PDB file of C-alpha atoms and ligand atoms in Angstrom:
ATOM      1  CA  UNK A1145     223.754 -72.188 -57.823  1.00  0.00           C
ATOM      2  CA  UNK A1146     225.055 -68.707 -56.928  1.00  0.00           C
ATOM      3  CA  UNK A1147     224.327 -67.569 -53.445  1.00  0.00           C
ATOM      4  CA  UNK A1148     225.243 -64.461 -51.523  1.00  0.00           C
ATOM      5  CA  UNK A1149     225.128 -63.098 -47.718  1.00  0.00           C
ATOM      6  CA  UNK A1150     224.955 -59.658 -47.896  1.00  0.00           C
ATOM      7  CA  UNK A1151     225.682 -58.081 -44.510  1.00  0.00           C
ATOM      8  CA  UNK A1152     225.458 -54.303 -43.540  1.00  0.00           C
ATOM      9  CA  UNK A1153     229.186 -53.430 -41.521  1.00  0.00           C
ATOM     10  CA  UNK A1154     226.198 -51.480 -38.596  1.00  0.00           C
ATOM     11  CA  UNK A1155     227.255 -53.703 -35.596  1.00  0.00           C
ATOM     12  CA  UNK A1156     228.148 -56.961 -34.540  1.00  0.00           C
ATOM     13  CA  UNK A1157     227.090 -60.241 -36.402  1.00  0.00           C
ATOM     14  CA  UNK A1158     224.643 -62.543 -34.089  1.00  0.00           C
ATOM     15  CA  UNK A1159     222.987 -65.677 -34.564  1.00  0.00           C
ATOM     16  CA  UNK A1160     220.272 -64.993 -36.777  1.00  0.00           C
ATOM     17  CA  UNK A1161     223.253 -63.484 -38.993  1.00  0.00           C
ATOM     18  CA  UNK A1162     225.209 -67.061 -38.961  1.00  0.00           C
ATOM     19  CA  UNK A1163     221.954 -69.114 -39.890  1.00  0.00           C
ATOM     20  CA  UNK A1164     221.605 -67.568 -42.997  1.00  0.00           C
ATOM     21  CA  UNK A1165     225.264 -67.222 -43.989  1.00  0.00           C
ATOM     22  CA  UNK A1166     225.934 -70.696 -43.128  1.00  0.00           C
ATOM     23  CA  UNK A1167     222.507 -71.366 -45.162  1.00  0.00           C
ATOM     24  CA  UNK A1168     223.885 -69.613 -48.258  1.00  0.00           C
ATOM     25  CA  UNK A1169     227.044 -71.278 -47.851  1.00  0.00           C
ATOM     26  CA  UNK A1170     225.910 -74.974 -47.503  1.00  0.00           C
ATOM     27  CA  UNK A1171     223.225 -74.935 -50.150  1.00  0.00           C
ATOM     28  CA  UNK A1172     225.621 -73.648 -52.730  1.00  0.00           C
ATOM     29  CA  UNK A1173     228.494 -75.835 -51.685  1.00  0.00           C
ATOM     30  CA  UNK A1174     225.768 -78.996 -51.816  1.00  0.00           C
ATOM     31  CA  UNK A1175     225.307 -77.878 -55.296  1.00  0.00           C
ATOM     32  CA  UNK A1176     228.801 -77.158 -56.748  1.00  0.00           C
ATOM     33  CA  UNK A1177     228.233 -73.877 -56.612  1.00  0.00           C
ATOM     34  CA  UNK A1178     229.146 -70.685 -55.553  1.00  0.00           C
ATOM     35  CA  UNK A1179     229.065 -68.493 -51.952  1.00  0.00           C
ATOM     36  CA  UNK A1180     229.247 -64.817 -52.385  1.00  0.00           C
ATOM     37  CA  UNK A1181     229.807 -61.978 -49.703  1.00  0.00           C
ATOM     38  CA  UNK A1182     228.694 -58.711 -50.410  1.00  0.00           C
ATOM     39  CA  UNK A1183     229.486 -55.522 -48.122  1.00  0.00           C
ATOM     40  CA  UNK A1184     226.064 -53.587 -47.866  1.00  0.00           C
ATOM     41  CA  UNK A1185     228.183 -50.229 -46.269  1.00  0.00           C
ATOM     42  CA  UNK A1186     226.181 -47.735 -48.522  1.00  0.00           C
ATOM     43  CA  UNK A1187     224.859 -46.356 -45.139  1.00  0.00           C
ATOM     44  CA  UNK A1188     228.467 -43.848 -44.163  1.00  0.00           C
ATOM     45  CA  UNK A1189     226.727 -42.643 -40.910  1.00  0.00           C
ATOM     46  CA  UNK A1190     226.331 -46.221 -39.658  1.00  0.00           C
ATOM     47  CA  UNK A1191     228.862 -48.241 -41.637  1.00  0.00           C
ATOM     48  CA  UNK A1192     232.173 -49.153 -39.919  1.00  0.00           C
ATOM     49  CA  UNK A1193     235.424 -50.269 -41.261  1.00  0.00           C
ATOM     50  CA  UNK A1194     235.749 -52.347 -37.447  1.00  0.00           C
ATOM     51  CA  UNK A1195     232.361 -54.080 -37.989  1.00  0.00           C
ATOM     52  CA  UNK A1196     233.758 -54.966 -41.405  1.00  0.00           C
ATOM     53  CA  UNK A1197     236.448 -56.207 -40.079  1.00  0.00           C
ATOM     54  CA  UNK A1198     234.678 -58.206 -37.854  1.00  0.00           C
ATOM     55  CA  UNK A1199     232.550 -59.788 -40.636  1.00  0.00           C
ATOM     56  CA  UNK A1200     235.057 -61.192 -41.956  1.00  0.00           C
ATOM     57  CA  UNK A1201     236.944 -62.848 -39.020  1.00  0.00           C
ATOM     58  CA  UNK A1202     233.213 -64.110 -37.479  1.00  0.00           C
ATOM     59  CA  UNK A1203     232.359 -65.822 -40.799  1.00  0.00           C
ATOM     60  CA  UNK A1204     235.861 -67.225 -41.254  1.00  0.00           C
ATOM     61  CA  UNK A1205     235.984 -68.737 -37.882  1.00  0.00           C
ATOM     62  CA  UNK A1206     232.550 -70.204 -38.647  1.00  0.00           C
ATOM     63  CA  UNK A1207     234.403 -72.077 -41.546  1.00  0.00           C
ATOM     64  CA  UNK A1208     233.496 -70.246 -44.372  1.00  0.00           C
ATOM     65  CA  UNK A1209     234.917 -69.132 -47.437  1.00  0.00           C
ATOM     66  CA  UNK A1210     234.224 -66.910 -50.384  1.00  0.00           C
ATOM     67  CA  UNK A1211     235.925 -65.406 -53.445  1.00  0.00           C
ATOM     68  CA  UNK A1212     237.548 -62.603 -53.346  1.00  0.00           C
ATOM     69  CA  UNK A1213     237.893 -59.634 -53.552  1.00  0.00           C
ATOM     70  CA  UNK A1214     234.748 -58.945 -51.884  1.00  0.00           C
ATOM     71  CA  UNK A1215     232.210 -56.197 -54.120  1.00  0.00           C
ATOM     72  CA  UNK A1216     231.455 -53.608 -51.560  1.00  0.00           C
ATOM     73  CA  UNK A1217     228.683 -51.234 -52.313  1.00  0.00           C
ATOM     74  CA  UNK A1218     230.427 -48.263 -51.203  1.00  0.00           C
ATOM     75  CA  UNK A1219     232.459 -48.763 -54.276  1.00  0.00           C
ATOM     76  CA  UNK A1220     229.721 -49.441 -56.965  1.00  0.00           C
ATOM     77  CA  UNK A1221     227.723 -45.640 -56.080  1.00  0.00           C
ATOM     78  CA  UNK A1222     228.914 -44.751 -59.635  1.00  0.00           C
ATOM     79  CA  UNK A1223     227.027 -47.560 -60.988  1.00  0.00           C
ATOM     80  CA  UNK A1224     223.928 -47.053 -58.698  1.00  0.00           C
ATOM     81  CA  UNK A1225     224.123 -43.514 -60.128  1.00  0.00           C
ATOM     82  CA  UNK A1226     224.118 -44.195 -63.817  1.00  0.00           C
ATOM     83  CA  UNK A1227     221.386 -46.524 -63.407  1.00  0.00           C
ATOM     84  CA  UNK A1228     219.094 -43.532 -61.357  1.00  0.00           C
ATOM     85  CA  UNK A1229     219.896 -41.044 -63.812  1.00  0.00           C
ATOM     86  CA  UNK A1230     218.766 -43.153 -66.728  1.00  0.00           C
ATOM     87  CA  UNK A1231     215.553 -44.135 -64.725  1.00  0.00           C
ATOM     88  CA  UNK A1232     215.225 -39.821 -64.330  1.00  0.00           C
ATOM     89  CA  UNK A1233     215.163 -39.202 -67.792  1.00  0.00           C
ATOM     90  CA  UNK A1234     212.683 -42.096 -68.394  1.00  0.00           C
ATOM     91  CA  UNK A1235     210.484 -40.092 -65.956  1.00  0.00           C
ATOM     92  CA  UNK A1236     210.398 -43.053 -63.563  1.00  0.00           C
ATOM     93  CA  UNK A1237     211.690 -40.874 -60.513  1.00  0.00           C
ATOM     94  CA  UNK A1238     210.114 -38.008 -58.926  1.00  0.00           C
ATOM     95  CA  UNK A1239     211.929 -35.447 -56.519  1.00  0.00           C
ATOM     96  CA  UNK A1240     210.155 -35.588 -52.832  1.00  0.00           C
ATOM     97  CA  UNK A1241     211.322 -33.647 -49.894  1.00  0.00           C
ATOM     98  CA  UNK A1242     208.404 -34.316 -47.539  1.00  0.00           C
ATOM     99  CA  UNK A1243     210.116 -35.798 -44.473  1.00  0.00           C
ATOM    100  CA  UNK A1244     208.465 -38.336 -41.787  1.00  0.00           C
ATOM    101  CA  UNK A1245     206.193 -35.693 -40.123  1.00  0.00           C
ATOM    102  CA  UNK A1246     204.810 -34.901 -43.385  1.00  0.00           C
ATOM    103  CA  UNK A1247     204.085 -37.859 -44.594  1.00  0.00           C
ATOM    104  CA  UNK A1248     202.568 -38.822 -41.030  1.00  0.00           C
ATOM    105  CA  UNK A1249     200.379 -35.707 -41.290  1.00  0.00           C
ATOM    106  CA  UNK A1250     198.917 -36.517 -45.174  1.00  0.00           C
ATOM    107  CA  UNK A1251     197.891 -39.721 -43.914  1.00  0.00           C
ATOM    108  CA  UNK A1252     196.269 -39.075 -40.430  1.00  0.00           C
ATOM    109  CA  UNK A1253     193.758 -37.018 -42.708  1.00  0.00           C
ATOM    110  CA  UNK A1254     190.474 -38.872 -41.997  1.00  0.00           C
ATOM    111  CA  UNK A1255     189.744 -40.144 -45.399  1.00  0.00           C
ATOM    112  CA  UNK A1256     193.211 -41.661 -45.767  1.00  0.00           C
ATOM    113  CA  UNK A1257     193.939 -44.033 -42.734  1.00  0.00           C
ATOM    114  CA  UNK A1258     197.803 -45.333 -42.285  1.00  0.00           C
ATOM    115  CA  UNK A1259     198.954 -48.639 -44.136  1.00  0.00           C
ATOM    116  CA  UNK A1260     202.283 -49.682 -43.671  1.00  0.00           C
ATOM    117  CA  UNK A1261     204.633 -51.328 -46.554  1.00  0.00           C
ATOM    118  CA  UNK A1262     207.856 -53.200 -46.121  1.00  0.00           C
ATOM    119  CA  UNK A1263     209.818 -49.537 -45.692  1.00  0.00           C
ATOM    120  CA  UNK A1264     207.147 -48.148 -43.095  1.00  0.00           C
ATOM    121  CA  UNK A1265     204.282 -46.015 -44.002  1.00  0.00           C
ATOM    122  CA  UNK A1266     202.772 -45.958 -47.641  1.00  0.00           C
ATOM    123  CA  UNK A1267     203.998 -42.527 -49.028  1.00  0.00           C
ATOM    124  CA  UNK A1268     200.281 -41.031 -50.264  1.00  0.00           C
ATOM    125  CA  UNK A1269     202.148 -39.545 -53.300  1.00  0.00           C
ATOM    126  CA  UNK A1270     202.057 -35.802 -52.119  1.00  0.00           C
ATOM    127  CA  UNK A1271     205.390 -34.564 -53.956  1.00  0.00           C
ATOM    128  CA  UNK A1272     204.483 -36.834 -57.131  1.00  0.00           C
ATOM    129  CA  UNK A1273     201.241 -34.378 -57.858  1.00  0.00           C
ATOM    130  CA  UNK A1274     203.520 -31.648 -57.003  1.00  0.00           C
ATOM    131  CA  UNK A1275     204.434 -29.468 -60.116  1.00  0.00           C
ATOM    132  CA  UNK A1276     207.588 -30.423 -60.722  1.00  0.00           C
ATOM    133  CA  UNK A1277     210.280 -29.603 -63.197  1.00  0.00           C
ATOM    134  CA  UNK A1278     210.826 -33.073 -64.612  1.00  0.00           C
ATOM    135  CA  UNK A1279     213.623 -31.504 -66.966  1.00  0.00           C
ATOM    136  CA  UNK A1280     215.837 -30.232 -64.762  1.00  0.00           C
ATOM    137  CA  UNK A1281     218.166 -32.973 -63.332  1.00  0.00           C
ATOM    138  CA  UNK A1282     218.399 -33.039 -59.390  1.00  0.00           C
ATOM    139  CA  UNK A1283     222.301 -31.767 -58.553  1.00  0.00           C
ATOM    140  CA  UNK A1284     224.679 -35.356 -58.021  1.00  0.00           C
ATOM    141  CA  UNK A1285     224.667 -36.906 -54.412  1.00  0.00           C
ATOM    142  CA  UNK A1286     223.841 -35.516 -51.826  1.00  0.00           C
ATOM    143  CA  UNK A1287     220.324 -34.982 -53.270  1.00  0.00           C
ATOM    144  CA  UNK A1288     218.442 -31.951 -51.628  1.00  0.00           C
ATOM    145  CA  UNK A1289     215.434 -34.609 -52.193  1.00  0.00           C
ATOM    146  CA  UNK A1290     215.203 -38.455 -51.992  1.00  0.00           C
ATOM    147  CA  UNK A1291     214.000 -39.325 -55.234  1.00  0.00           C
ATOM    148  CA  UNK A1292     210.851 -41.303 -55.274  1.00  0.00           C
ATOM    149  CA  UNK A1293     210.254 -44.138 -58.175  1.00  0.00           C
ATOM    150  CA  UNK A1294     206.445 -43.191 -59.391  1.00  0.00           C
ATOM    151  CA  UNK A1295     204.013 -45.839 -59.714  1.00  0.00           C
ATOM    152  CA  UNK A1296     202.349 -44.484 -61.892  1.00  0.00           C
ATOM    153  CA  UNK A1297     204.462 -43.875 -65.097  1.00  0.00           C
ATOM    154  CA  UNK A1298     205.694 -47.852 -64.355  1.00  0.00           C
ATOM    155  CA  UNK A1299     205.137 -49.239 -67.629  1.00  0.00           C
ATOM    156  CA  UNK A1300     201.945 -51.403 -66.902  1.00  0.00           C
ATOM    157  CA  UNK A1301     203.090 -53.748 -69.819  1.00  0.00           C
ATOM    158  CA  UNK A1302     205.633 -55.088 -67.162  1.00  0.00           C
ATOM    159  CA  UNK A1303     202.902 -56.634 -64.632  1.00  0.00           C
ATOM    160  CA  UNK A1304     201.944 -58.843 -63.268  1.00  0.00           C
ATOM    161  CA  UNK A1305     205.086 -60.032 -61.859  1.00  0.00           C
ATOM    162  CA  UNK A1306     205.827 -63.513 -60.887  1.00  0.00           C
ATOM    163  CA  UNK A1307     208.611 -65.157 -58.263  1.00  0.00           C
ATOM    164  CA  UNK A1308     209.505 -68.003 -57.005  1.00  0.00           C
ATOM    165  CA  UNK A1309     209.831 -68.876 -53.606  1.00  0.00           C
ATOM    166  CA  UNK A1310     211.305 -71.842 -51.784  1.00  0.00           C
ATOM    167  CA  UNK A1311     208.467 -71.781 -49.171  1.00  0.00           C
ATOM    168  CA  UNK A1312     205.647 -70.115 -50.614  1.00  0.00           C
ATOM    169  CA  UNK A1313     205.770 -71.685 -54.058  1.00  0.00           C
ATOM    170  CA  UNK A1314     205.296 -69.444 -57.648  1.00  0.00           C
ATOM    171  CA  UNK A1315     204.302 -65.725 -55.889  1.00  0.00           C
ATOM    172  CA  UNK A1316     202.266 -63.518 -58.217  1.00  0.00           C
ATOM    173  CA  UNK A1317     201.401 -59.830 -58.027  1.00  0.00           C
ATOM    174  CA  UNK A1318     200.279 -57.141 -60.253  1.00  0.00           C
ATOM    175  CA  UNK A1319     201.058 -53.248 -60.546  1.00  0.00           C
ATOM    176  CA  UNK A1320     198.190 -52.326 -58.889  1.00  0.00           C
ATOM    177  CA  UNK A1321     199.020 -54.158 -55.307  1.00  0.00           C
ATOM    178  CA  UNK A1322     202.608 -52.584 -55.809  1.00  0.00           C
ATOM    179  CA  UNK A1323     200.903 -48.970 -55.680  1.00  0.00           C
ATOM    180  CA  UNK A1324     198.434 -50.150 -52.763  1.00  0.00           C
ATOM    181  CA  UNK A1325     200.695 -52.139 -50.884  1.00  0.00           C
ATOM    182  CA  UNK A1326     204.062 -50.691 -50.956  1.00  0.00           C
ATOM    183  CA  UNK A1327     203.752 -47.568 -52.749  1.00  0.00           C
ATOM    184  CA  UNK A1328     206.624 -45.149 -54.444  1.00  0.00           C
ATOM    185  CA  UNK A1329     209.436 -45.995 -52.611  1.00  0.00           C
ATOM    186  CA  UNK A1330     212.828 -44.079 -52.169  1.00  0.00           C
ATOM    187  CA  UNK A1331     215.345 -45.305 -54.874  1.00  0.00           C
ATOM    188  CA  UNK A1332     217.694 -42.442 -53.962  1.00  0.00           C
ATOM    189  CA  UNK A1333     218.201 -41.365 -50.644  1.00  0.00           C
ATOM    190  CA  UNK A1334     220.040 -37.875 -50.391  1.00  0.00           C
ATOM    191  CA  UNK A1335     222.937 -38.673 -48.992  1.00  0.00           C
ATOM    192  CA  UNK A1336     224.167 -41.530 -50.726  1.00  0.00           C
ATOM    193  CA  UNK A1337     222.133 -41.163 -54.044  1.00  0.00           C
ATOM    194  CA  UNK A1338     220.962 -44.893 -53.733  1.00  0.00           C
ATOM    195  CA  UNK A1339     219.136 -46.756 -51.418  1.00  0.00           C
ATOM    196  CA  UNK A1340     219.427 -50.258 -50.650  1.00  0.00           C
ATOM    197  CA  UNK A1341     216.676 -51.595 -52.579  1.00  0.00           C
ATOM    198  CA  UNK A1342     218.597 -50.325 -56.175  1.00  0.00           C
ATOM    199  CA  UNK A1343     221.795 -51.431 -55.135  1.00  0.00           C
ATOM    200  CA  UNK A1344     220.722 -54.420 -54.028  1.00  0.00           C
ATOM    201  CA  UNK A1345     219.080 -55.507 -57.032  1.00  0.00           C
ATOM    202  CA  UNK A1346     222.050 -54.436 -59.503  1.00  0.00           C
ATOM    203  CA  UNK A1347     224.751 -56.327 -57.403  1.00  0.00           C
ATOM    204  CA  UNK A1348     222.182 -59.305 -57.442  1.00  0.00           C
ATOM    205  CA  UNK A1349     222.599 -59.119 -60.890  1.00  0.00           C
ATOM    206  CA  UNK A1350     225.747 -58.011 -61.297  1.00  0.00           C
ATOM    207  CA  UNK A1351     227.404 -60.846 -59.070  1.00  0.00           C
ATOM    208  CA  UNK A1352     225.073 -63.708 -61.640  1.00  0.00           C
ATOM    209  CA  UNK A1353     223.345 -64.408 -58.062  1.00  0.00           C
ATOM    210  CA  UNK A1354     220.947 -67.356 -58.662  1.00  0.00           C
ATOM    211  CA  UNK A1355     219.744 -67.627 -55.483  1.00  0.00           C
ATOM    212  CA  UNK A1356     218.685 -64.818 -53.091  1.00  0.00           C
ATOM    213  CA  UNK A1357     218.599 -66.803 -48.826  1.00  0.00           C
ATOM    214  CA  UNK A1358     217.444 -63.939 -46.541  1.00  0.00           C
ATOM    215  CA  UNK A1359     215.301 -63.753 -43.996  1.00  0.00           C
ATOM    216  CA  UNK A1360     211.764 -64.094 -43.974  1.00  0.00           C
ATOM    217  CA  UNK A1361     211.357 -60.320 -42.589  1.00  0.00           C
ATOM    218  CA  UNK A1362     212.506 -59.080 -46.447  1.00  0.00           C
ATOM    219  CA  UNK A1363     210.007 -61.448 -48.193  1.00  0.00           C
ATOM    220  CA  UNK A1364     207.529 -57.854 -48.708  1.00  0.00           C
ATOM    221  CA  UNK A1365     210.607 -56.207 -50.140  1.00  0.00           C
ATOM    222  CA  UNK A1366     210.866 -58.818 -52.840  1.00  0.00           C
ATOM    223  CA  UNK A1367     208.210 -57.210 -54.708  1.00  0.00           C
ATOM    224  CA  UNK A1368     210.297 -54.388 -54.769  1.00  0.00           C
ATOM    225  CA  UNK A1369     212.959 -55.903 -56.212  1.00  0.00           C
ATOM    226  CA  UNK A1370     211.598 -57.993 -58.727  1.00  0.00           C
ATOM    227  CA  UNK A1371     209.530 -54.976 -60.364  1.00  0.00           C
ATOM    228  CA  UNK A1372     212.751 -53.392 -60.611  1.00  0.00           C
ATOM    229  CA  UNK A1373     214.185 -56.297 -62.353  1.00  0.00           C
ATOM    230  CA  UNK A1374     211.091 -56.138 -64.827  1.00  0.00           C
ATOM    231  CA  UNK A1375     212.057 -52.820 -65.199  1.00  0.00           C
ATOM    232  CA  UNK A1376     215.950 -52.654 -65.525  1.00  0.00           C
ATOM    233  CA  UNK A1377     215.792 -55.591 -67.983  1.00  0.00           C
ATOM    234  CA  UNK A1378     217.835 -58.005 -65.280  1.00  0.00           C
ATOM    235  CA  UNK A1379     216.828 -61.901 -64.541  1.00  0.00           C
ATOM    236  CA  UNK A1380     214.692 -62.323 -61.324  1.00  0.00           C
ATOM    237  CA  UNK A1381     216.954 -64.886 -59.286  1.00  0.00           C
ATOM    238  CA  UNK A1382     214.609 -67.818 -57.094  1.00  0.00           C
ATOM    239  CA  UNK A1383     214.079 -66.244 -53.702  1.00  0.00           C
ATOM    240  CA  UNK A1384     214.706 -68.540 -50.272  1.00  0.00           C
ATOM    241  CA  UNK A1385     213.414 -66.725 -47.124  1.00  0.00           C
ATOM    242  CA  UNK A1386     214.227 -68.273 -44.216  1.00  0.00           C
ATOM    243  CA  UNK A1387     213.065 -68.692 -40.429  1.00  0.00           C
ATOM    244  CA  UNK A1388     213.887 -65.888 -38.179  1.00  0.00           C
ATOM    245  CA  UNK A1389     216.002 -67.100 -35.487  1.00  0.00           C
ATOM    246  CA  UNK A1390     214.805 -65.576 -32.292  1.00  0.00           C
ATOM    247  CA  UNK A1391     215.563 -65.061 -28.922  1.00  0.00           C
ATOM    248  CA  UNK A1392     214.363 -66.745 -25.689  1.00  0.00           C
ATOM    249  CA  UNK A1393     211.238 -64.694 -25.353  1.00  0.00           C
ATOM    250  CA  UNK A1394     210.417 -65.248 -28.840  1.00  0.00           C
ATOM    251  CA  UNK A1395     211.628 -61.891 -30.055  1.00  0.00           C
ATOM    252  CA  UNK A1396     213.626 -60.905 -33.230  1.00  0.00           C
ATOM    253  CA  UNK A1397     216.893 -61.226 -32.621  1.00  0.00           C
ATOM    254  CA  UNK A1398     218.092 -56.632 -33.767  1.00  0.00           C
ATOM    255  CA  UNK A1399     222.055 -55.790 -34.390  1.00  0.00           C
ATOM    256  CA  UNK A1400     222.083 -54.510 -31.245  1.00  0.00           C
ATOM    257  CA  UNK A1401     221.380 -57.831 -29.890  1.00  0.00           C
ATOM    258  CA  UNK A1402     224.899 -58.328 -28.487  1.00  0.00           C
ATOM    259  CA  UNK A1403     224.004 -60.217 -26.092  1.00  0.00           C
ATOM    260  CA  UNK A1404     223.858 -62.795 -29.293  1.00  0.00           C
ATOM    261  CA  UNK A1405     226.859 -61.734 -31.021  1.00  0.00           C
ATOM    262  CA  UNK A1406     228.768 -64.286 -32.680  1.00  0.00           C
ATOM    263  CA  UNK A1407     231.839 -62.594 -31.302  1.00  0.00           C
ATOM    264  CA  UNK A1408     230.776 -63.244 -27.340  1.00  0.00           C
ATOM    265  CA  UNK A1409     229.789 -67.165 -28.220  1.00  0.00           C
ATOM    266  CA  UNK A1410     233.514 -67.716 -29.284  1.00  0.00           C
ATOM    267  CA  UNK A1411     234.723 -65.724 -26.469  1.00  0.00           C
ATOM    268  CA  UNK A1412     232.749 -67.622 -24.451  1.00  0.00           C
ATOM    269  CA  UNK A1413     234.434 -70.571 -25.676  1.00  0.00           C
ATOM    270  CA  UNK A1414     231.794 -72.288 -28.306  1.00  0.00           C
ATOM    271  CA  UNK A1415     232.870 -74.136 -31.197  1.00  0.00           C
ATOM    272  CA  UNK A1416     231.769 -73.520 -34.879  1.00  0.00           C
ATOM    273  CA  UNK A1417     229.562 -76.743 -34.358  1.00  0.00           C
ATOM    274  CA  UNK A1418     227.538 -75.442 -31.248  1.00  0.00           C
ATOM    275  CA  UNK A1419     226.405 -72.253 -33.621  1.00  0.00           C
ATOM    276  CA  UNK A1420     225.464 -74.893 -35.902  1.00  0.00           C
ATOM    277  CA  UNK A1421     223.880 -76.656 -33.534  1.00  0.00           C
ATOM    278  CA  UNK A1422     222.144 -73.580 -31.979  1.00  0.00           C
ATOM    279  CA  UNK A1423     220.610 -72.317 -35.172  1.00  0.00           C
ATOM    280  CA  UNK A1424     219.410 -75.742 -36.358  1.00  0.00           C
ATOM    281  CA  UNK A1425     221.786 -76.118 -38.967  1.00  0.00           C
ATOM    282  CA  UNK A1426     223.432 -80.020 -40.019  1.00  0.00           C
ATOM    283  CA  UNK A1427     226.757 -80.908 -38.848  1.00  0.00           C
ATOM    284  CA  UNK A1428     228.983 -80.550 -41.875  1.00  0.00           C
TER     285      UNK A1428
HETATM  286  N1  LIG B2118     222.124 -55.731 -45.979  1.00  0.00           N
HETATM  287  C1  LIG B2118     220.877 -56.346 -45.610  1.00  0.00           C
HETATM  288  C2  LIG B2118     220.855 -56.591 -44.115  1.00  0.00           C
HETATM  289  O1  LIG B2118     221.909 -56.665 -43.508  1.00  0.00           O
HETATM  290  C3  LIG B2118     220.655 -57.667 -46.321  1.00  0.00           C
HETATM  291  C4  LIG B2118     219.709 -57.539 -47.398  1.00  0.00           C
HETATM  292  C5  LIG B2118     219.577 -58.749 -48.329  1.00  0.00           C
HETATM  293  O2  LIG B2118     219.992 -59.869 -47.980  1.00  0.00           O
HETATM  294  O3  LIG B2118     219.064 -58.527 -49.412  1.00  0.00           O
HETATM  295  O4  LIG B2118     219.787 -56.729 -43.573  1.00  0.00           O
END
């Protein structure tokens, strides 16, 4: 079993962080296997080298360990960008530059109504009926457009899709609840060229990760991912989404959370085995 954690360097690790690091860690170690770390820094305007930093004492202090060196996405964007402009010139991409208020507007129209997918509101499509000059290739990163992957020239041959989950059992889901339910998502954002849900599926891949253990708050993106597995030609890995840990009002513990950091437990003089402890994790 290969297993990763793939924390974003935007702000302190807390609890809900350690319980599935510590997750990933102990169910590959109970099976011989491997524990990956991936840096998910793709974001420059939030990513920072201290929070990195930090990463790496916080998980090493909660006893873990991991090969190295460590992949960090920030260094894979020519990859990501191969990968998008072979997905251009199979016509799989459109070019959209309507931004949030847009979007908001096309949807508040009476006939529409809002739905919401696992990256906010279900783009209604507006740029990919659009006349657009599918020939000419959108200028590198920075894009002056995200680029949007269209639904609608997705091979149908591909669905339906199947996954496994630890929780929920064999998942199944056709092309047609992909367009409903989540709708043409961003694949490349303008700044960066990628977006997490491309580069997170390629490094999945890439890294021979057998095993995805997340939390239960990305199980909608899965479907995501494992149509663009279908469609990149890559193996879907089994998917284990896990409990949120939450705070004492029941509330999702955010990376602004602080008040949960890792970092202020051990200041405040816990051990390794209280976080355990804390999280409902096994001694080890
Ligand atoms: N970088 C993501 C986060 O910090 C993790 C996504 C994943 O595990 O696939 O939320």
């Amino acid at each position: 079993m290969i297993t990763r954690f793939a924390p974003s360097p935007t702000g302190p690790l807390h609890l809900g962080h350690a319980y599935s690091a510590m997750l990933a860690h102990d169910m590959a170690k109970a099976t011989g296997g491997m524990f990956l770390l991936r840096i998910e820094d793709i974001d420059r305007t939030r990513a920072r080298p201290e929070w990195e930093t930090q990463i790496y004492e916080d998980l090493h202090w909660l006893g873990l360990s991991w090969p190295e060196p460590v992949m960090r996405q920030s260094e894979r964007l020519s990859a990501y960008h191969e990968v998008i402009d072979q997905m251009w010139w199979d016509r799989l991409l459109y070019q959209c530059t309507c931004t949030r208020a847009d979007i908001l507007a096309a949807l508040s129209a009476p006939q529409e109504g809002i739905s919401y997918g696992p990256d906010g509101p279900i783009y209604p499509g507006t740029c990919r009926n659009r006349n657009q000059d599918r020939d000419h290739y959108p200028s590198p990163a920075p894009h002056e457009a995200v680029l949007r992957l269209d639904l609608q020239t997705y091979p149908v041959g591909l669905s339906p899709f199947q996954f496994h989950d630890d929780a929920k059992g064999d998942v199944h889901f056709s092309l047609e609840q992909l367009q409903t339910q989540v709708g043409d998502i961003i694949i490349g954002r303008k700044d960066m060229g990628t977006s997490y849900h491309l580069s997170a599926v390629l490094d999945d891949a890439m890294q021979g990760v057998t095993h995805v253990i997340r939390g239960e708050d990305l199980f909608e993106a899965t479907q995501i991912h494992v149509a663009l597995q279908k469609l990149l030609n890559l193996p879907t890995p089994t998917y284990h989404h896990h409990k949120l840990i939450r705070d004492g009002q029941g509330k999702r513990l955010a990376k602004r959370d602080d008040a949960r950091a890792i970092r202020k437990y051990r200041d405040e003089g816990a051990s390794p085995h209280d976080i355990r402890r804390m999280v409902g994790l096994p001694a080890v």
